[in-house]
PDB file of C-alpha atoms and ligand atoms in Angstrom:
ATOM      1  CA  MET P   9     -10.436  21.121   6.874  1.00 59.00           C
ATOM      2  CA  THR P  10      -7.539  19.696   8.869  1.00 58.00           C
ATOM      3  CA  ILE P  11      -5.162  17.690   6.743  1.00 59.00           C
ATOM      4  CA  TYR P  12      -4.260  14.536   8.606  1.00 55.00           C
ATOM      5  CA  HIS P  13      -1.249  15.255  10.770  1.00 56.00           C
ATOM      6  CA  GLU P  14      -1.755  13.711  14.204  1.00 59.00           C
ATOM      7  CA  VAL P  15       2.018  13.312  14.378  1.00 71.00           C
ATOM      8  CA  PRO P  16       4.664  14.974  12.192  1.00 81.00           C
ATOM      9  CA  GLN P  17       5.764  12.577   9.453  1.00 93.00           C
ATOM     10  CA  GLN P  18       9.057  10.807  10.123  1.00 95.00           C
ATOM     11  CA  VAL P  19      10.635   9.318   6.970  1.00 98.00           C
ATOM     12  CA  ARG P  20      13.546   6.867   6.964  1.00 98.00           C
ATOM     13  CA  TRP P  21      15.088   6.750   3.458  1.00 98.00           C
ATOM     14  CA  HIS P  22      16.585   3.465   2.203  1.00 98.00           C
ATOM     15  CA  VAL P  23      18.415   3.922  -1.101  1.00 97.00           C
ATOM     16  CA  SER P  24      18.965   1.045  -3.550  1.00 97.00           C
ATOM     17  CA  ALA P  25      20.983   1.055  -6.785  1.00 95.00           C
ATOM     18  CA  SER P  26      18.350  -0.879  -8.736  1.00 96.00           C
ATOM     19  CA  ALA P  27      14.689  -1.903  -8.733  1.00 97.00           C
ATOM     20  CA  ASP P  28      15.772  -5.511  -8.106  1.00 98.00           C
ATOM     21  CA  ALA P  29      17.810  -4.482  -5.040  1.00 98.00           C
ATOM     22  CA  LEU P  30      14.837  -2.473  -3.763  1.00 98.00           C
ATOM     23  CA  ALA P  31      12.514  -5.455  -4.255  1.00 98.00           C
ATOM     24  CA  ALA P  32      14.920  -7.768  -2.410  1.00 98.00           C
ATOM     25  CA  ALA P  33      15.146  -5.311   0.516  1.00 98.00           C
ATOM     26  CA  VAL P  34      11.370  -4.899   0.766  1.00 98.00           C
ATOM     27  CA  ALA P  35      10.636  -8.611   0.391  1.00 98.00           C
ATOM     28  CA  GLY P  36      13.237  -9.458   3.041  1.00 98.00           C
ATOM     29  CA  ARG P  37      11.864  -6.947   5.553  1.00 98.00           C
ATOM     30  CA  THR P  38       8.286  -8.048   4.840  1.00 99.00           C
ATOM     31  CA  LEU P  39       9.124 -11.700   5.562  1.00 98.00           C
ATOM     32  CA  GLU P  40      10.898 -10.702   8.794  1.00 98.00           C
ATOM     33  CA  LEU P  41       7.925  -8.634   9.990  1.00 98.00           C
ATOM     34  CA  ALA P  42       5.552 -11.462   9.106  1.00 98.00           C
ATOM     35  CA  HIS P  43       7.646 -14.010  11.009  1.00 98.00           C
ATOM     36  CA  HIS P  44       7.674 -11.856  14.160  1.00 98.00           C
ATOM     37  CA  ALA P  45       3.969 -10.957  13.950  1.00 98.00           C
ATOM     38  CA  ILE P  46       3.011 -14.603  13.519  1.00 98.00           C
ATOM     39  CA  GLU P  47       5.313 -15.640  16.389  1.00 98.00           C
ATOM     40  CA  ARG P  48       3.725 -12.967  18.601  1.00 97.00           C
ATOM     41  CA  ARG P  49       0.053 -13.325  17.772  1.00 97.00           C
ATOM     42  CA  GLY P  50      -0.440 -15.987  15.120  1.00 98.00           C
ATOM     43  CA  ALA P  51      -1.384 -13.629  12.295  1.00 98.00           C
ATOM     44  CA  PHE P  52       0.114 -11.046   9.902  1.00 98.00           C
ATOM     45  CA  THR P  53      -2.026  -8.387   8.222  1.00 98.00           C
ATOM     46  CA  ILE P  54      -0.567  -6.632   5.183  1.00 99.00           C
ATOM     47  CA  VAL P  55      -2.012  -3.978   2.866  1.00 99.00           C
ATOM     48  CA  LEU P  56      -0.705  -4.296  -0.697  1.00 99.00           C
ATOM     49  CA  ALA P  57       0.366  -1.446  -2.947  1.00 98.00           C
ATOM     50  CA  GLY P  58      -0.951  -1.105  -6.467  1.00 98.00           C
ATOM     51  CA  GLY P  59       0.686   0.083  -9.677  1.00 97.00           C
ATOM     52  CA  ALA P  60       3.625  -1.615 -11.384  1.00 97.00           C
ATOM     53  CA  THR P  61       6.538  -1.076  -8.976  1.00 98.00           C
ATOM     54  CA  PRO P  62       5.593  -3.763  -6.402  1.00 98.00           C
ATOM     55  CA  ARG P  63       5.461  -6.557  -9.024  1.00 98.00           C
ATOM     56  CA  VAL P  64       9.128  -7.599  -8.579  1.00 98.00           C
ATOM     57  CA  THR P  65       8.686  -7.675  -4.794  1.00 98.00           C
ATOM     58  CA  TYR P  66       5.543  -9.800  -5.184  1.00 98.00           C
ATOM     59  CA  GLU P  67       7.362 -12.208  -7.511  1.00 98.00           C
ATOM     60  CA  LEU P  68      10.103 -12.653  -4.863  1.00 98.00           C
ATOM     61  CA  LEU P  69       7.467 -13.322  -2.183  1.00 98.00           C
ATOM     62  CA  ARG P  70       5.880 -15.958  -4.412  1.00 98.00           C
ATOM     63  CA  ARG P  71       9.158 -17.906  -4.283  1.00 98.00           C
ATOM     64  CA  ALA P  72       9.656 -17.450  -0.511  1.00 98.00           C
ATOM     65  CA  GLU P  73       8.993 -19.829   2.361  1.00 97.00           C
ATOM     66  CA  ALA P  74       6.571 -18.377   4.930  1.00 98.00           C
ATOM     67  CA  ALA P  75       3.768 -19.383   7.281  1.00 98.00           C
ATOM     68  CA  TRP P  76       1.321 -18.414   4.530  1.00 98.00           C
ATOM     69  CA  SER P  77      -1.717 -19.800   6.337  1.00 98.00           C
ATOM     70  CA  GLN P  78      -1.363 -16.977   8.879  1.00 98.00           C
ATOM     71  CA  TRP P  79      -1.167 -14.153   6.327  1.00 98.00           C
ATOM     72  CA  HIS P  80      -4.164 -11.821   5.805  1.00 98.00           C
ATOM     73  CA  ILE P  81      -4.061  -9.719   2.624  1.00 98.00           C
ATOM     74  CA  TYR P  82      -5.770  -6.342   2.124  1.00 98.00           C
ATOM     75  CA  PHE P  83      -5.395  -3.708  -0.604  1.00 98.00           C
ATOM     76  CA  GLY P  84      -4.627   0.009  -0.252  1.00 98.00           C
ATOM     77  CA  ASP P  85      -6.642   0.969  -3.296  1.00 98.00           C
ATOM     78  CA  GLU P  86      -8.352  -0.457  -6.350  1.00 98.00           C
ATOM     79  CA  ARG P  87      -9.414   0.638  -9.775  1.00 98.00           C
ATOM     80  CA  CYS P  88     -13.139   0.335 -10.588  1.00 98.00           C
ATOM     81  CA  ALA P  89     -12.981  -2.485 -13.103  1.00 98.00           C
ATOM     82  CA  PRO P  90     -14.099  -6.141 -13.149  1.00 98.00           C
ATOM     83  CA  PRO P  91     -12.084  -8.458 -10.844  1.00 98.00           C
ATOM     84  CA  ASP P  92     -10.506 -10.283 -13.831  1.00 98.00           C
ATOM     85  CA  ASP P  93      -9.379  -7.061 -15.526  1.00 98.00           C
ATOM     86  CA  PRO P  94      -5.537  -6.870 -15.758  1.00 98.00           C
ATOM     87  CA  GLN P  95      -5.642  -3.195 -14.768  1.00 98.00           C
ATOM     88  CA  ARG P  96      -6.879  -4.225 -11.305  1.00 98.00           C
ATOM     89  CA  ASN P  97      -4.280  -4.067  -8.523  1.00 98.00           C
ATOM     90  CA  SER P  98      -5.714  -7.327  -7.137  1.00 98.00           C
ATOM     91  CA  TRP P  99      -5.219  -8.980 -10.539  1.00 98.00           C
ATOM     92  CA  MET P 100      -1.517  -8.066 -10.635  1.00 98.00           C
ATOM     93  CA  ALA P 101      -0.929  -9.214  -7.029  1.00 98.00           C
ATOM     94  CA  ASP P 102      -2.698 -12.509  -7.737  1.00 98.00           C
ATOM     95  CA  GLU P 103      -0.808 -13.157 -10.949  1.00 98.00           C
ATOM     96  CA  ALA P 104       2.622 -12.162  -9.558  1.00 98.00           C
ATOM     97  CA  TRP P 105       2.287 -13.753  -6.093  1.00 98.00           C
ATOM     98  CA  LEU P 106      -0.956 -14.747  -4.395  1.00 98.00           C
ATOM     99  CA  ALA P 107      -2.053 -17.449  -6.838  1.00 98.00           C
ATOM    100  CA  GLY P 108       1.277 -19.175  -6.219  1.00 98.00           C
ATOM    101  CA  VAL P 109       1.246 -19.453  -2.402  1.00 98.00           C
ATOM    102  CA  PRO P 110      -1.144 -21.303  -0.040  1.00 98.00           C
ATOM    103  CA  ILE P 111      -2.734 -18.280   1.647  1.00 98.00           C
ATOM    104  CA  PRO P 112      -6.369 -19.341   2.260  1.00 98.00           C
ATOM    105  CA  ARG P 113      -8.510 -17.458  -0.277  1.00 98.00           C
ATOM    106  CA  SER P 114     -10.793 -16.450   2.618  1.00 97.00           C
ATOM    107  CA  GLN P 115      -7.829 -14.449   3.966  1.00 98.00           C
ATOM    108  CA  ILE P 116      -7.301 -12.472   0.749  1.00 98.00           C
ATOM    109  CA  HIS P 117      -9.578  -9.421   0.702  1.00 98.00           C
ATOM    110  CA  PRO P 118      -9.715  -7.588  -2.638  1.00 98.00           C
ATOM    111  CA  ILE P 119     -11.597  -4.283  -2.657  1.00 98.00           C
ATOM    112  CA  PRO P 120     -14.958  -4.859  -4.445  1.00 98.00           C
ATOM    113  CA  ALA P 121     -14.333  -1.838  -6.696  1.00 98.00           C
ATOM    114  CA  GLU P 122     -16.313  -3.479  -9.492  1.00 98.00           C
ATOM    115  CA  LEU P 123     -19.356  -2.249  -7.531  1.00 98.00           C
ATOM    116  CA  GLY P 124     -18.326   1.358  -8.172  1.00 98.00           C
ATOM    117  CA  PRO P 125     -16.609   3.921  -5.917  1.00 98.00           C
ATOM    118  CA  GLU P 126     -19.347   4.445  -3.340  1.00 98.00           C
ATOM    119  CA  GLN P 127     -20.598   0.885  -2.910  1.00 98.00           C
ATOM    120  CA  GLY P 128     -17.072  -0.500  -3.096  1.00 98.00           C
ATOM    121  CA  ALA P 129     -15.924   1.881  -0.349  1.00 98.00           C
ATOM    122  CA  GLN P 130     -18.944   1.089   1.799  1.00 98.00           C
ATOM    123  CA  ARG P 131     -18.408  -2.690   1.555  1.00 98.00           C
ATOM    124  CA  TYR P 132     -14.678  -2.475   2.293  1.00 98.00           C
ATOM    125  CA  THR P 133     -15.206  -0.209   5.307  1.00 98.00           C
ATOM    126  CA  ALA P 134     -17.029  -3.039   7.073  1.00 94.00           C
ATOM    127  CA  LEU P 135     -14.049  -5.307   6.417  1.00 95.00           C
ATOM    128  CA  VAL P 136     -11.261  -3.055   7.703  1.00 96.00           C
ATOM    129  CA  SER P 137     -12.962  -0.964  10.370  1.00 89.00           C
ATOM    130  CA  ASP P 138     -12.315  -3.444  13.200  1.00 88.00           C
ATOM    131  CA  ILE P 139      -8.594  -3.777  12.438  1.00 96.00           C
ATOM    132  CA  VAL P 140      -6.935  -1.504  14.980  1.00 96.00           C
ATOM    133  CA  ALA P 141      -3.585  -1.364  13.133  1.00 97.00           C
ATOM    134  CA  PHE P 142      -2.275  -3.248  10.101  1.00 98.00           C
ATOM    135  CA  ASP P 143       1.066  -4.928  10.689  1.00 98.00           C
ATOM    136  CA  LEU P 144       2.429  -3.598   7.398  1.00 98.00           C
ATOM    137  CA  VAL P 145       1.188  -1.230   4.686  1.00 98.00           C
ATOM    138  CA  LEU P 146       2.924  -1.159   1.288  1.00 99.00           C
ATOM    139  CA  LEU P 147       2.467   1.992  -0.808  1.00 99.00           C
ATOM    140  CA  GLY P 148       3.700   3.426  -4.100  1.00 98.00           C
ATOM    141  CA  LEU P 149       4.392   7.036  -5.027  1.00 98.00           C
ATOM    142  CA  GLY P 150       3.101   8.854  -8.094  1.00 98.00           C
ATOM    143  CA  GLU P 151       4.901  11.637  -9.979  1.00 97.00           C
ATOM    144  CA  ASP P 152       2.506  14.155  -8.409  1.00 97.00           C
ATOM    145  CA  GLY P 153       3.099  12.820  -4.896  1.00 97.00           C
ATOM    146  CA  HIS P 154      -0.046  10.694  -4.818  1.00 98.00           C
ATOM    147  CA  THR P 155      -0.138   7.389  -2.989  1.00 98.00           C
ATOM    148  CA  ALA P 156      -2.758   4.646  -3.133  1.00 98.00           C
ATOM    149  CA  SER P 157      -5.602   6.568  -4.802  1.00 98.00           C
ATOM    150  CA  LEU P 158      -5.077   9.672  -2.685  1.00 98.00           C
ATOM    151  CA  PHE P 159      -4.417  12.444  -5.201  1.00 97.00           C
ATOM    152  CA  PRO P 160      -3.460  16.119  -4.789  1.00 95.00           C
ATOM    153  CA  GLY P 161      -6.544  18.320  -4.675  1.00 91.00           C
ATOM    154  CA  HIS P 162      -8.687  15.589  -3.083  1.00 87.00           C
ATOM    155  CA  ASP P 163      -7.903  16.877   0.410  1.00 87.00           C
ATOM    156  CA  ALA P 164     -10.993  15.408   2.063  1.00 86.00           C
ATOM    157  CA  ASN P 165      -9.347  11.989   1.768  1.00 88.00           C
ATOM    158  CA  LEU P 166      -6.301  13.299   3.654  1.00 86.00           C
ATOM    159  CA  ALA P 167      -8.344  14.901   6.417  1.00 88.00           C
ATOM    160  CA  ILE P 168      -8.008  13.914  10.046  1.00 84.00           C
ATOM    161  CA  ASP P 169     -11.679  12.880  10.135  1.00 89.00           C
ATOM    162  CA  ALA P 170     -11.782  11.050   6.792  1.00 93.00           C
ATOM    163  CA  ALA P 171     -13.618   7.746   6.626  1.00 96.00           C
ATOM    164  CA  ASP P 172     -11.482   4.583   6.596  1.00 97.00           C
ATOM    165  CA  VAL P 173     -12.296   3.845   2.948  1.00 98.00           C
ATOM    166  CA  VAL P 174     -13.143   6.571   0.416  1.00 97.00           C
ATOM    167  CA  PRO P 175     -14.671   6.664  -3.071  1.00 98.00           C
ATOM    168  CA  VAL P 176     -12.475   8.407  -5.651  1.00 97.00           C
ATOM    169  CA  PHE P 177     -13.872  10.182  -8.735  1.00 96.00           C
ATOM    170  CA  ALA P 178     -11.945  11.997 -11.477  1.00 91.00           C
ATOM    171  CA  ALA P 179      -8.590  10.470 -10.469  1.00 96.00           C
ATOM    172  CA  PRO P 180      -5.904  12.127 -12.650  1.00 96.00           C
ATOM    173  CA  LYS P 181      -4.277   8.703 -13.124  1.00 96.00           C
ATOM    174  CA  PRO P 182      -6.629   6.483 -15.186  1.00 96.00           C
ATOM    175  CA  PRO P 183      -9.030   4.983 -14.494  1.00 97.00           C
ATOM    176  CA  PRO P 184     -10.893   7.916 -12.977  1.00 98.00           C
ATOM    177  CA  PHE P 185     -13.116   5.861 -10.653  1.00 98.00           C
ATOM    178  CA  ARG P 186     -11.344   4.136  -7.763  1.00 98.00           C
ATOM    179  CA  VAL P 187     -11.662   3.109  -4.124  1.00 98.00           C
ATOM    180  CA  SER P 188      -8.920   3.928  -1.626  1.00 98.00           C
ATOM    181  CA  LEU P 189      -8.064   3.577   2.017  1.00 98.00           C
ATOM    182  CA  SER P 190      -7.783   7.094   3.442  1.00 97.00           C
ATOM    183  CA  ALA P 191      -4.563   8.660   4.750  1.00 96.00           C
ATOM    184  CA  ARG P 192      -5.891   8.249   8.255  1.00 95.00           C
ATOM    185  CA  ARG P 193      -6.629   4.527   7.775  1.00 97.00           C
ATOM    186  CA  LEU P 194      -3.323   3.836   6.001  1.00 97.00           C
ATOM    187  CA  SER P 195      -1.541   5.548   8.898  1.00 96.00           C
ATOM    188  CA  ARG P 196      -3.014   3.145  11.457  1.00 96.00           C
ATOM    189  CA  ALA P 197      -0.217   0.637  10.899  1.00 97.00           C
ATOM    190  CA  GLU P 198       2.819  -0.696  12.765  1.00 98.00           C
ATOM    191  CA  HIS P 199       4.981  -0.290   9.639  1.00 98.00           C
ATOM    192  CA  VAL P 200       4.548   1.563   6.338  1.00 98.00           C
ATOM    193  CA  PHE P 201       6.897   0.919   3.404  1.00 98.00           C
ATOM    194  CA  PHE P 202       6.908   3.121   0.297  1.00 98.00           C
ATOM    195  CA  LEU P 203       8.293   1.418  -2.834  1.00 98.00           C
ATOM    196  CA  ILE P 204       9.633   4.075  -5.207  1.00 98.00           C
ATOM    197  CA  ALA P 205      11.369   3.327  -8.521  1.00 97.00           C
ATOM    198  CA  GLY P 206      11.557   5.161 -11.843  1.00 92.00           C
ATOM    199  CA  ALA P 207      13.248   8.397 -12.918  1.00 93.00           C
ATOM    200  CA  ASP P 208       9.803   9.956 -13.218  1.00 94.00           C
ATOM    201  CA  LYS P 209       9.491   9.898  -9.407  1.00 96.00           C
ATOM    202  CA  ALA P 210      12.690  11.908  -8.753  1.00 96.00           C
ATOM    203  CA  SER P 211      10.939  15.271  -8.565  1.00 97.00           C
ATOM    204  CA  ALA P 212       8.240  13.992  -6.198  1.00 97.00           C
ATOM    205  CA  VAL P 213      10.953  12.457  -3.984  1.00 97.00           C
ATOM    206  CA  GLN P 214      12.874  15.745  -4.012  1.00 97.00           C
ATOM    207  CA  ARG P 215       9.744  17.755  -3.079  1.00 97.00           C
ATOM    208  CA  TRP P 216       8.870  15.244  -0.369  1.00 97.00           C
ATOM    209  CA  ARG P 217      12.398  15.422   1.114  1.00 96.00           C
ATOM    210  CA  ALA P 218      12.122  19.234   1.017  1.00 95.00           C
ATOM    211  CA  GLY P 219       9.003  19.031   3.172  1.00 93.00           C
ATOM    212  CA  ASP P 220       6.421  19.896   0.532  1.00 94.00           C
ATOM    213  CA  SER P 221       2.892  18.838   1.304  1.00 93.00           C
ATOM    214  CA  MET P 222       1.547  15.986  -0.836  1.00 95.00           C
ATOM    215  CA  PRO P 223      -0.658  12.949  -0.222  1.00 96.00           C
ATOM    216  CA  ALA P 224       2.375  10.712   0.497  1.00 98.00           C
ATOM    217  CA  ALA P 225       3.395  13.174   3.236  1.00 96.00           C
ATOM    218  CA  SER P 226      -0.007  12.707   4.880  1.00 95.00           C
ATOM    219  CA  ILE P 227       0.715   9.084   5.795  1.00 96.00           C
ATOM    220  CA  ARG P 228       1.823   9.479   9.399  1.00 95.00           C
ATOM    221  CA  PRO P 229       1.992   6.299  11.480  1.00 95.00           C
ATOM    222  CA  THR P 230       3.354   6.732  14.996  1.00 93.00           C
ATOM    223  CA  ALA P 231       6.557   4.849  14.147  1.00 95.00           C
ATOM    224  CA  GLY P 232       7.176   6.811  10.932  1.00 96.00           C
ATOM    225  CA  VAL P 233       7.486   5.461   7.392  1.00 98.00           C
ATOM    226  CA  ASP P 234      10.281   3.668   5.518  1.00 98.00           C
ATOM    227  CA  ALA P 235      10.766   4.933   1.964  1.00 98.00           C
ATOM    228  CA  PHE P 236      12.653   2.493  -0.270  1.00 98.00           C
ATOM    229  CA  VAL P 237      13.897   4.409  -3.285  1.00 98.00           C
ATOM    230  CA  VAL P 238      16.061   3.604  -6.327  1.00 95.00           C
ATOM    231  CA  GLU P 239      18.771   6.162  -6.960  1.00 86.00           C
ATOM    232  CA  ARG P 240      21.265   5.228  -9.659  1.00 72.00           C
ATOM    233  CA  GLY P 241      24.965   5.365  -8.755  1.00 60.00           C
ATOM    234  CA  THR P 242      24.542   4.237  -5.152  1.00 55.00           C
ATOM    235  CA  SER P 243      26.209   1.144  -3.760  1.00 51.00           C
ATOM    236  CA  SER P 244      23.508  -1.058  -2.172  1.00 49.00           C
TER     237      SER P 244
HETATM  238  C1  LIG X  29      -2.552   2.697  -8.477  1.00 58.38           C
HETATM  239  C2  LIG X  29      -1.594   2.789  -7.316  1.00 58.38           C
HETATM  240  C3  LIG X  29      -0.815   4.052  -7.337  1.00 58.38           C
HETATM  241  C4  LIG X  29       0.607   3.650  -7.640  1.00 58.38           C
HETATM  242  C5  LIG X  29       1.462   4.838  -8.023  1.00 58.38           C
HETATM  243  C6  LIG X  29       2.834   4.357  -8.529  1.00 58.38           C
HETATM  244  O1  LIG X  29      -3.625   2.125  -8.331  1.00 58.38           O
HETATM  245  O2  LIG X  29      -2.166   3.173  -9.540  1.00 58.38           O
HETATM  246  O3  LIG X  29      -2.131   2.523  -6.142  1.00 58.38           O
HETATM  247  O4  LIG X  29      -0.832   4.787  -6.148  1.00 58.38           O
HETATM  248  O5  LIG X  29       1.166   3.005  -6.488  1.00 58.38           O
HETATM  249  O6  LIG X  29       0.797   5.550  -9.042  1.00 58.38           O
HETATM  250  O7  LIG X  29       2.583   3.528  -9.632  1.00 58.38           O
HETATM  251  P1  LIG X  29       3.797   2.765 -10.363  1.00 58.38           P
HETATM  252  O8  LIG X  29       4.377   1.825  -9.345  1.00 58.38           O
HETATM  253  O9  LIG X  29       3.156   2.029 -11.508  1.00 58.38           O
HETATM  254  O10 LIG X  29       4.785   3.819 -10.789  1.00 58.38           O
END
């Protein structure tokens, strides 16, 4: 099996002194990219990250001015739980941001993971397969180097011929059943931002910088990725 590496991964590291500074940097860049995409072609497609780290960024976006009617929201992964379950990534994004801005609900596309891994993946494939490249993909990083719901040991989801959307079983991070965009699909993007905060990520960041293989290192868009990381004791 060929792990996805059409181009070597280029990582630009952006270090912030706090989670709030990281959120401000990511929110600012996201709004800039949206403005330019909408100016160029009247639409902005963004894939949202799950987990807890993006919440502060989402709360800043909720308070921002933007051409919201031209935003199109997708999700990088989802936990198999009912749509109104607080453990859902779509629930957190809605509560922190989306419910507070006038993005047409028809332009917000949660992953139907409540249908289960296989059916959820099948349904979402139809939705994303005709998008050549997302304008922006937001991703988190797990302590083991996972991103979205792409976990170490599940190499098929990192493979160069993986489907766009994959079912995930036995995820080491609860809940075990999930749906995720594959490394290949997440890499088909103009920009990819990783949002990384928490002392528990330091070892994964160190291994990534040292060139170790891990799911996060399999995200390889042509233009490279931007990794926003909190490292105490820095200035910005
Ligand atoms: C999920 C996420 C997952 C997350 C990382 C980091 O569904 O859990 O997609 O990939 O981004 O585990 O999570 P935290 O931001 O909570 O540390």
